[in-house]
Amino acid sequence: MTEQQYAISQYPDTDEIYARLKKLINQPMRPVRHEEMQKYLNYFETQCTRSKQLTDQAKKLIPGGVQHNLAFNYPFPIAIEKAEGAYLWDVDGNQYIDFLQAGGPTVLGSNYAPVRDKVIELLQSCGPVTGLFHEYELKLAELVHRFMPNVEMFRMLGSGTEAVMAAIRAARTYTKKKKVIKVGGAYHGWSDSMVYGLHVPGTGRMEAKGIPLGSTANTQEFFPNSLGALRAKLILNRVLGGTPAVIVEPVGPERGTRPVPYDFNRKVRGLCDEFGALLIFDEVVTGFRLGMGGAQGYFEVKPDLTVFGKCISGGYPMAGGVGGRADVIMCFAAGIGGRGERAYVGGTLSANPLSCVAGYYALLEMERTNAPVLAGRAGDRLTKGLQDIIEEHNLPYVAFNQGSIYHLETSGVMLLDLRNPLKLARELKPRKEMMEEMGAAYMASGLITLAGSRMYTSMADTDEVIDAALNKFETVLSSVEGL
Ligand SMILES: Cc1ncc(COP(=O)(O)O)c(C=O)c1O
């Protein structure tokens, strides 16, 4: 195999980023000026009438009128009708540069024809699902193993959420231990045990409505980057039933919103070895986006288990999978060659031929075109351009990227936490609202972001696309208070 290349050209200076983020949240907000914001909101009223009509109707049947947590919904959701490469078009015919990228899977760009053609070919021969084995399951597992040799065995599932559940279940079955440790603020899907310390570090069960106490009793969180706190939990757990696994997003929680120092993962690996815990890398975002070798290849750290989502099916439905050490993954053996105790997983449509063929050809195309690296270069260009705009206007905002995973913090809401509960209580809502307003201003200017503070770039983001986007960002960022 040729040597792996990665999307990150230079690892961000995390100390500098945290210093700038700290400064950002310690000063008053700098939102878009009121009169300018009215103009942006007016765009939706006048240019997005069909979207408004559709989503008003949807509200009567669909709770909140929108079914995706990342869907932009301020002042109301926009209905998308067409996707191609770097662009999306809404039902009113407006064109947008798409930095949401469906939440991450489409590193090749939206609706990439060579993969779509293979999917159509398969649909014409066997349809999307039969319930029986299909050769593409094997082909995809072979490919994942080739790119990530740590994945000795692989099982395809329906989503990242399911894959995290499965990884934890396998770790508990294999080690016979109880307490799973995650990083505060990290999102690992919405299974009962993982809705804990969600988004805001230190908040434990704050979001765990409808989830019994018992379901999170064996979940613990530690403050981002605090290896001392992780060690203390591992020590304590020795008398509380042991630690089967520590689960981390290798670039930091919330896809690197709180970035980790470069050697963090290696140190977590060391602690896991010392305390006999398995290390689970949640590579739902980083898996193949950082490079075909994933974050584990980039950081050169070997996890015991790896969780996949998003890119594993190339942006097609049912994106989930778990892989890793053969002795652990064999806990899932359903029927064939099973030994020892079985960790139960399932799913009527799991590992269906459609998801597998899409994942297989998407990964092959990503390797052939070097898409992760190209998308990373687009992220670098976007970062540099935004940093220049921020500097030119002397704004407190912070822009940084890990390759094609991109952050533009203007309100700093993602950095509030329970270390300062008063500030959190006082500022969470207004800072969140400012982030939503920024998202609306970007959208009205033809830019779709992830919730107004995060973005993904893809291979389709050529220099021309990024430069056009930077012009639009410049307009929004020069319409904020204090300028
Ligand atoms: C790091 C991480 N883990 C798990 C998940 C859950 O994956 P899914 O949405 O496929 O259930 C996500 C989703 O965004 C994620 O970002």
Coordinates of C-alpha atoms and ligand atoms in Angstrom, one line a residue:
M1 CA 0.0 0.0 0.0
T2 CA 1.2 3.5 -0.8
E3 CA 2.1 5.7 2.2
Q4 CA -1.0 7.3 3.8
Q5 CA -1.5 11.0 3.4
Y6 CA -3.5 13.0 5.8
A7 CA -5.8 16.0 5.7
I8 CA -4.1 17.9 8.4
S9 CA -1.1 19.8 6.9
Q10 CA 0.0 21.3 10.2
Y11 CA -1.4 20.3 13.6
P12 CA -3.1 23.3 15.3
D13 CA -1.3 25.0 18.2
T14 CA -3.9 24.1 20.8
D15 CA -2.5 26.4 23.5
E16 CA -2.8 29.4 21.3
I17 CA -6.4 28.4 20.2
Y18 CA -7.5 28.0 23.9
A19 CA -5.9 31.3 24.8
R20 CA -7.9 33.0 22.0
L21 CA -11.1 31.2 22.8
K22 CA -10.7 32.2 26.5
K23 CA -10.4 35.8 25.4
L24 CA -13.4 35.5 23.2
I25 CA -15.7 34.2 25.9
N26 CA -14.4 36.8 28.4
Q27 CA -15.5 39.7 26.4
P28 CA -19.0 41.0 25.4
M29 CA -20.6 39.4 22.4
R30 CA -20.1 41.0 19.0
P31 CA -23.2 40.0 17.0
V32 CA -24.3 41.2 13.6
R33 CA -25.7 44.8 13.9
H34 CA -29.4 44.9 14.4
E35 CA -30.3 46.7 11.2
E36 CA -28.1 44.3 9.1
M37 CA -29.6 41.3 10.9
Q38 CA -33.1 42.6 9.8
K39 CA -31.9 42.6 6.2
Y40 CA -30.6 39.0 6.6
L41 CA -33.9 37.9 8.1
N42 CA -35.8 39.6 5.4
Y43 CA -34.0 37.4 2.9
F44 CA -35.9 34.4 4.4
E45 CA -39.3 36.1 4.3
T46 CA -38.9 37.2 0.7
Q47 CA -36.7 34.6 -1.0
C48 CA -37.6 31.4 0.8
T49 CA -41.4 31.5 0.6
R50 CA -41.8 27.9 -0.6
S51 CA -39.5 26.6 2.2
K52 CA -41.6 28.5 4.7
Q53 CA -44.8 27.1 3.3
L54 CA -43.5 23.5 3.4
T55 CA -42.0 23.7 6.9
D56 CA -45.1 25.4 8.3
Q57 CA -47.1 22.4 7.0
A58 CA -44.4 20.0 8.3
K59 CA -44.8 21.4 11.8
K60 CA -48.3 20.0 12.0
L61 CA -47.0 16.4 11.4
I62 CA -43.3 16.4 12.4
P63 CA -42.3 17.6 15.8
G64 CA -40.6 20.9 15.4
G65 CA -41.0 20.6 11.6
V66 CA -37.5 19.3 11.1
Q67 CA -36.0 15.9 11.7
H68 CA -32.3 16.5 11.8
N69 CA -30.5 18.0 14.8
L70 CA -28.0 19.8 12.5
A71 CA -30.6 21.2 10.2
F72 CA -30.5 24.9 10.1
N73 CA -33.8 26.1 11.6
Y74 CA -33.6 29.8 12.3
P75 CA -35.7 31.7 11.4
F76 CA -37.2 28.6 9.8
P77 CA -35.9 25.4 8.1
I78 CA -34.9 25.6 4.5
A79 CA -36.1 22.7 2.2
I80 CA -33.3 21.5 -0.1
E81 CA -34.2 20.1 -3.5
K82 CA -30.9 19.6 -5.4
A83 CA -27.3 18.8 -4.4
E84 CA -24.2 18.7 -6.6
G85 CA -20.5 18.9 -5.7
A86 CA -20.0 22.0 -3.5
Y87 CA -23.5 23.3 -3.9
L88 CA -27.1 22.9 -2.6
W89 CA -30.2 24.5 -4.1
D90 CA -33.4 25.1 -2.1
V91 CA -37.0 24.7 -3.3
D92 CA -37.1 28.4 -4.1
G93 CA -34.1 28.0 -6.5
N94 CA -31.5 29.7 -4.2
Q95 CA -28.0 28.4 -4.5
Y96 CA -25.7 27.8 -1.5
I97 CA -22.1 26.8 -0.9
D98 CA -22.5 23.8 1.3
F99 CA -20.2 23.6 4.3
L100 CA -22.6 21.4 6.3
Q101 CA -21.7 18.5 4.0
A102 CA -24.6 16.5 5.4
G103 CA -22.9 16.6 8.8
G104 CA -19.6 15.1 7.5
P105 CA -19.9 12.1 5.2
T106 CA -19.5 13.6 1.8
V107 CA -15.8 14.1 1.5
L108 CA -16.1 13.6 -2.3
G109 CA -18.7 16.4 -2.5
S110 CA -22.4 16.0 -2.7
N111 CA -24.1 13.5 -4.9
Y112 CA -20.8 12.3 -6.4
A113 CA -21.7 10.6 -9.8
P114 CA -19.2 7.7 -9.9
V115 CA -20.5 6.3 -6.5
R116 CA -24.1 7.1 -7.5
D117 CA -23.7 5.1 -10.7
K118 CA -22.5 2.0 -8.7
V119 CA -25.4 2.3 -6.3
I120 CA -27.9 2.5 -9.2
E121 CA -26.2 -0.6 -10.8
L122 CA -26.7 -2.6 -7.6
L123 CA -30.2 -1.4 -7.2
Q124 CA -31.1 -2.6 -10.6
S125 CA -29.6 -6.1 -9.9
C126 CA -30.6 -6.9 -6.4
G127 CA -32.4 -3.9 -4.9
P128 CA -31.4 -2.3 -1.6
V129 CA -31.8 -5.3 0.7
T130 CA -32.3 -9.1 0.8
G131 CA -31.5 -10.0 4.4
L132 CA -28.9 -12.4 3.1
F133 CA -25.1 -12.1 2.7
H134 CA -23.9 -10.0 -0.1
E135 CA -20.3 -9.9 -1.5
Y136 CA -20.0 -6.1 -0.9
E137 CA -20.1 -6.7 2.9
L138 CA -16.9 -8.6 2.5
K139 CA -15.4 -6.1 0.0
L140 CA -16.1 -3.2 2.4
A141 CA -14.6 -5.1 5.4
E142 CA -11.5 -5.9 3.4
L143 CA -11.1 -2.3 2.4
V144 CA -11.5 -1.0 5.9
H145 CA -8.9 -3.5 7.1
R146 CA -6.5 -2.4 4.3
F147 CA -6.8 1.2 5.2
M148 CA -6.8 0.6 9.0
P149 CA -4.9 -2.5 9.8
N150 CA -5.9 -2.1 13.5
V151 CA -9.4 -3.1 12.3
E152 CA -8.8 -6.9 12.2
M153 CA -12.5 -7.6 12.0
F154 CA -15.4 -5.3 11.2
R155 CA -19.2 -5.4 11.7
M156 CA -21.4 -3.1 9.8
L157 CA -24.4 -1.5 11.7
G158 CA -27.1 1.1 11.1
S159 CA -25.6 4.3 12.6
G160 CA -22.8 5.8 14.6
T161 CA -25.1 5.6 17.6
E162 CA -25.6 1.9 17.2
A163 CA -21.9 1.4 16.6
V164 CA -20.9 3.1 19.9
M165 CA -23.5 1.0 21.7
A166 CA -22.0 -2.1 20.2
A167 CA -18.4 -1.1 21.0
I168 CA -19.3 -0.5 24.6
R169 CA -21.2 -3.8 24.8
A170 CA -18.3 -5.7 23.4
A171 CA -15.8 -4.0 25.7
R172 CA -18.0 -4.9 28.7
T173 CA -18.5 -8.5 27.5
Y174 CA -14.8 -8.9 26.9
T175 CA -13.4 -7.3 30.1
K176 CA -16.3 -8.1 32.4
K177 CA -15.9 -4.6 33.8
K178 CA -18.5 -1.8 34.2
K179 CA -17.7 1.9 34.1
V180 CA -17.3 3.5 30.7
I181 CA -15.4 6.8 30.7
K182 CA -16.0 9.5 28.1
V183 CA -14.8 13.1 27.6
G184 CA -17.2 15.8 28.9
G185 CA -19.0 17.5 26.1
A186 CA -18.4 14.8 23.6
Y187 CA -21.3 13.5 21.5
H188 CA -21.2 9.7 20.8
G189 CA -24.8 9.4 19.6
W190 CA -28.0 9.3 21.5
S191 CA -28.1 5.9 23.1
D192 CA -29.3 5.9 26.8
S193 CA -25.9 5.5 28.3
M194 CA -24.2 8.1 26.1
V195 CA -26.6 11.0 26.7
Y196 CA -24.3 12.1 29.5
G197 CA -22.1 15.1 29.7
L198 CA -23.5 16.1 26.4
H199 CA -22.2 19.2 24.6
V200 CA -21.3 21.0 27.8
P201 CA -18.6 19.4 29.9
G202 CA -19.5 18.5 33.4
T203 CA -23.3 18.5 32.9
G204 CA -23.8 14.8 33.4
R205 CA -27.5 14.0 33.1
M206 CA -28.6 17.5 32.1
E207 CA -29.9 16.2 28.7
A208 CA -30.9 12.8 29.9
K209 CA -34.7 13.4 29.9
G210 CA -36.6 10.2 29.6
I211 CA -33.5 8.1 30.5
P212 CA -33.6 6.2 33.7
L213 CA -30.9 6.8 36.3
G214 CA -29.7 3.3 35.9
S215 CA -28.9 3.7 32.3
T216 CA -26.2 6.3 32.9
A217 CA -25.1 4.9 36.3
N218 CA -22.0 3.3 34.6
T219 CA -21.1 6.2 32.4
Q220 CA -18.5 8.8 33.6
E221 CA -17.1 11.9 32.1
F222 CA -13.8 13.8 32.6
F223 CA -13.0 17.3 31.7
P224 CA -11.6 17.7 28.1
N225 CA -7.8 17.2 28.0
S226 CA -7.6 16.6 31.8
L227 CA -5.5 13.4 31.9
G228 CA -5.2 13.8 35.7
A229 CA -9.0 13.6 36.0
L230 CA -9.0 10.5 33.8
R231 CA -6.4 8.8 35.9
A232 CA -8.3 9.6 39.1
K233 CA -11.5 8.0 37.6
L234 CA -9.5 4.9 36.5
I235 CA -8.1 4.6 40.0
L236 CA -11.5 5.0 41.7
N237 CA -13.1 2.5 39.3
R238 CA -10.8 -0.2 40.4
V239 CA -13.1 -0.5 43.5
L240 CA -16.3 0.3 41.6
G241 CA -16.4 -2.6 39.1
G242 CA -13.5 -1.6 36.8
T243 CA -13.2 0.3 33.5
P244 CA -14.0 -1.7 30.4
A245 CA -13.3 1.2 28.1
V246 CA -12.4 4.8 27.6
I247 CA -14.0 6.3 24.5
V248 CA -12.6 9.4 22.8
E249 CA -13.1 11.4 19.7
P250 CA -9.4 11.6 18.6
V251 CA -9.5 15.2 17.5
G252 CA -11.4 16.3 20.7
P253 CA -15.0 16.4 21.7
E254 CA -17.6 17.7 19.2
R255 CA -15.3 17.0 16.3
G256 CA -12.5 18.9 17.7
T257 CA -14.4 22.0 19.0
R258 CA -12.2 21.6 22.1
P259 CA -9.1 20.4 20.3
V260 CA -6.7 17.9 21.9
P261 CA -2.9 18.5 22.1
Y262 CA -1.2 16.2 19.6
D263 CA 0.1 13.7 22.2
F264 CA -3.3 13.4 24.1
N265 CA -4.4 10.2 22.4
R266 CA -1.1 8.5 23.0
K267 CA -1.3 9.4 26.7
V268 CA -4.9 8.0 26.9
R269 CA -3.6 4.8 25.3
G270 CA -0.9 4.6 28.0
L271 CA -3.5 5.1 30.8
C272 CA -5.8 2.4 29.2
D273 CA -2.9 0.0 29.2
E274 CA -2.0 0.8 32.8
F275 CA -5.5 0.1 34.0
G276 CA -6.5 -2.7 31.7
A277 CA -9.2 -0.7 29.9
L278 CA -9.9 -0.9 26.2
L279 CA -9.4 2.3 24.1
I280 CA -12.3 3.0 21.8
F281 CA -11.7 5.6 19.1
D282 CA -15.0 7.1 17.9
E283 CA -14.0 7.8 14.3
V284 CA -17.5 8.6 13.1
V285 CA -16.3 12.0 12.0
T286 CA -12.6 11.4 11.5
G287 CA -12.9 7.9 9.9
F288 CA -11.6 8.5 6.4
R289 CA -12.2 12.3 6.6
L290 CA -8.7 12.8 8.2
G291 CA -7.2 10.4 5.7
M292 CA -7.8 6.8 4.6
G293 CA -5.9 5.7 7.7
G294 CA -8.3 7.7 9.9
A295 CA -7.2 9.5 13.1
Q296 CA -5.5 6.4 14.3
G297 CA -3.2 6.5 11.3
Y298 CA -2.6 10.2 11.6
F299 CA -1.9 10.1 15.4
E300 CA -0.2 6.7 15.1
V301 CA -2.1 5.4 18.1
K302 CA -3.7 2.0 18.1
P303 CA -7.2 1.8 19.5
D304 CA -8.6 -1.6 20.6
L305 CA -11.9 -0.8 19.0
T306 CA -12.9 1.8 16.3
V307 CA -16.4 3.2 15.7
F308 CA -17.4 4.2 12.2
G309 CA -20.3 6.2 10.8
K310 CA -20.8 8.9 8.2
C311 CA -18.1 8.1 5.5
I312 CA -18.4 4.3 6.0
S313 CA -21.4 4.4 3.6
G314 CA -20.2 7.3 1.5
G315 CA -23.1 9.5 2.5
Y316 CA -25.7 6.8 1.7
P317 CA -28.1 5.6 4.4
M318 CA -27.2 3.3 7.3
A319 CA -23.8 4.5 8.2
G320 CA -22.4 2.6 11.1
G321 CA -19.8 0.0 11.9
V322 CA -17.5 -1.2 14.6
G323 CA -14.2 -2.9 14.2
G324 CA -10.9 -3.7 16.0
R325 CA -9.1 -6.5 17.7
A326 CA -10.3 -9.8 16.5
D327 CA -10.5 -11.3 20.0
V328 CA -12.9 -8.5 21.1
I329 CA -14.9 -8.2 17.9
M330 CA -15.5 -12.0 17.9
C331 CA -18.0 -11.3 20.8
F332 CA -20.4 -10.3 18.0
A333 CA -20.1 -13.6 16.1
A334 CA -23.7 -14.4 15.2
G335 CA -24.0 -18.0 14.3
I336 CA -20.7 -18.5 12.5
G337 CA -17.7 -19.5 14.6
G338 CA -19.1 -17.8 17.8
R339 CA -17.3 -18.7 21.0
G340 CA -17.5 -17.5 24.6
E341 CA -20.1 -15.0 25.6
R342 CA -22.0 -13.1 22.9
A343 CA -22.6 -9.4 22.9
Y344 CA -26.0 -9.0 21.2
V345 CA -26.2 -6.7 18.2
G346 CA -28.6 -6.7 15.3
G347 CA -30.6 -4.7 12.8
T348 CA -33.0 -5.7 10.0
L349 CA -31.2 -3.4 7.5
S350 CA -27.7 -3.5 8.9
A351 CA -25.0 -4.3 6.4
N352 CA -27.5 -4.0 3.5
P353 CA -26.0 -4.2 0.0
L354 CA -26.8 -0.6 -0.7
S355 CA -24.9 0.8 2.2
C356 CA -22.0 -1.6 1.6
V357 CA -21.7 -0.9 -2.2
A358 CA -21.9 2.9 -1.6
G359 CA -19.3 2.7 1.2
Y360 CA -17.0 0.5 -0.8
Y361 CA -16.9 2.7 -3.9
A362 CA -16.9 5.9 -2.0
L363 CA -13.8 4.8 -0.1
L364 CA -12.1 3.6 -3.2
E365 CA -12.8 6.9 -4.9
M366 CA -11.6 8.8 -1.9
E367 CA -8.3 6.9 -2.1
R368 CA -8.0 7.3 -5.9
T369 CA -8.7 11.0 -5.9
N370 CA -6.9 11.8 -2.6
A371 CA -10.2 13.4 -1.5
P372 CA -9.4 13.7 2.2
V373 CA -6.2 15.6 1.5
L374 CA -7.8 17.9 -1.1
A375 CA -10.7 18.6 1.3
G376 CA -8.1 19.4 4.0
R377 CA -6.3 21.9 1.7
A378 CA -9.7 23.6 1.1
G379 CA -10.1 23.8 4.9
D380 CA -6.6 25.3 5.2
R381 CA -7.5 27.9 2.5
L382 CA -10.7 28.7 4.2
T383 CA -9.0 29.0 7.6
K384 CA -6.3 31.3 6.3
G385 CA -8.8 33.5 4.5
L386 CA -11.0 33.8 7.6
Q387 CA -8.1 34.5 9.9
D388 CA -7.1 37.3 7.6
I389 CA -10.6 38.8 7.7
I390 CA -10.7 38.5 11.5
E391 CA -7.3 40.2 11.8
E392 CA -8.1 42.9 9.2
H393 CA -11.3 43.9 11.2
N394 CA -9.7 43.3 14.6
L395 CA -12.4 40.9 15.6
P396 CA -12.3 38.6 18.7
Y397 CA -13.4 35.6 16.7
V398 CA -11.4 32.4 16.4
A399 CA -10.9 30.3 13.2
F400 CA -9.1 27.0 13.2
N401 CA -9.2 23.7 11.4
Q402 CA -8.1 20.1 11.6
G403 CA -7.9 19.5 7.8
S404 CA -11.4 19.6 6.4
I405 CA -13.0 19.8 9.9
Y406 CA -13.4 23.5 10.4
H407 CA -14.4 25.9 13.3
L408 CA -15.4 29.5 13.3
E409 CA -16.2 30.6 16.8
T410 CA -17.9 34.0 17.0
S411 CA -20.1 33.7 20.1
G412 CA -17.9 31.1 21.9
V413 CA -21.0 29.3 23.2
M414 CA -19.4 25.9 22.5
L415 CA -16.6 26.8 25.0
L416 CA -18.8 27.5 28.1
D417 CA -18.7 24.9 30.8
L418 CA -19.6 24.0 34.3
R419 CA -16.2 25.2 35.7
N420 CA -17.9 28.6 35.7
P421 CA -21.6 27.7 36.4
L422 CA -22.8 31.3 36.9
K423 CA -21.4 32.4 33.5
L424 CA -22.9 29.3 31.9
A425 CA -26.3 30.0 33.4
R426 CA -26.1 33.7 32.3
E427 CA -24.6 33.4 28.9
L428 CA -25.5 30.0 27.4
K429 CA -28.8 31.2 25.9
P430 CA -27.7 34.6 24.5
R431 CA -24.5 33.1 23.1
K432 CA -26.4 30.3 21.5
E433 CA -28.8 32.7 20.0
M434 CA -26.0 34.7 18.6
M435 CA -24.5 31.6 17.0
E436 CA -27.9 30.9 15.4
E437 CA -28.1 34.5 14.1
M438 CA -24.6 34.1 12.6
G439 CA -25.8 30.9 10.9
A440 CA -28.8 32.8 9.5
A441 CA -26.6 35.6 8.3
Y442 CA -24.3 33.2 6.5
M443 CA -27.2 31.3 5.0
A444 CA -28.8 34.5 3.7
S445 CA -25.4 35.2 2.1
G446 CA -25.4 31.8 0.4
L447 CA -23.3 29.8 2.9
I448 CA -24.6 26.7 4.7
T449 CA -22.7 26.0 7.9
L450 CA -23.1 23.5 10.7
A451 CA -25.2 25.4 13.3
G452 CA -23.4 28.7 12.6
S453 CA -20.0 27.8 14.1
R454 CA -18.7 24.7 12.4
M455 CA -18.1 23.5 8.8
Y456 CA -16.8 20.7 6.7
T457 CA -15.0 21.1 3.4
S458 CA -15.0 18.5 0.6
M459 CA -12.9 17.7 -2.4
A460 CA -15.4 19.7 -4.5
D461 CA -14.3 22.9 -2.7
T462 CA -11.9 24.2 -5.3
D463 CA -9.9 27.4 -4.7
E464 CA -12.7 29.3 -6.7
V465 CA -15.4 28.0 -4.4
I466 CA -13.4 28.9 -1.2
D467 CA -12.6 32.3 -2.5
A468 CA -16.3 33.0 -3.4
A469 CA -17.2 31.8 0.1
L470 CA -14.6 34.1 1.7
N471 CA -16.2 37.1 -0.1
K472 CA -19.5 36.2 1.4
F473 CA -18.0 35.7 4.9
E474 CA -16.3 39.0 4.6
T475 CA -19.7 40.7 4.0
V476 CA -21.2 39.1 7.1
L477 CA -18.2 39.6 9.4
S478 CA -17.9 43.2 8.5
S479 CA -21.5 43.8 9.5
V480 CA -21.0 43.1 13.2
E481 CA -21.3 45.5 16.1
G482 CA -18.3 47.7 16.9
L483 CA -17.2 48.1 13.3
Ligands
LIG1 C1 -18.4 11.6 17.1 C2 -19.7 11.0 16.8 N1 -20.1 9.8 17.3 C3 -21.3 9.3 17.1 C4 -22.2 10.0 16.3 C5 -23.6 9.3 16.1 O1 -23.7 8.9 14.8 P1 -25.1 8.7 14.1 O2 -25.6 10.1 13.9 O3 -24.8 8.0 12.8 O4 -25.9 7.9 15.0 C6 -21.9 11.2 15.8 C7 -22.9 11.9 14.9 O5 -22.7 13.0 14.6 C8 -20.6 11.7 16.0 O6 -20.3 12.9 15.5

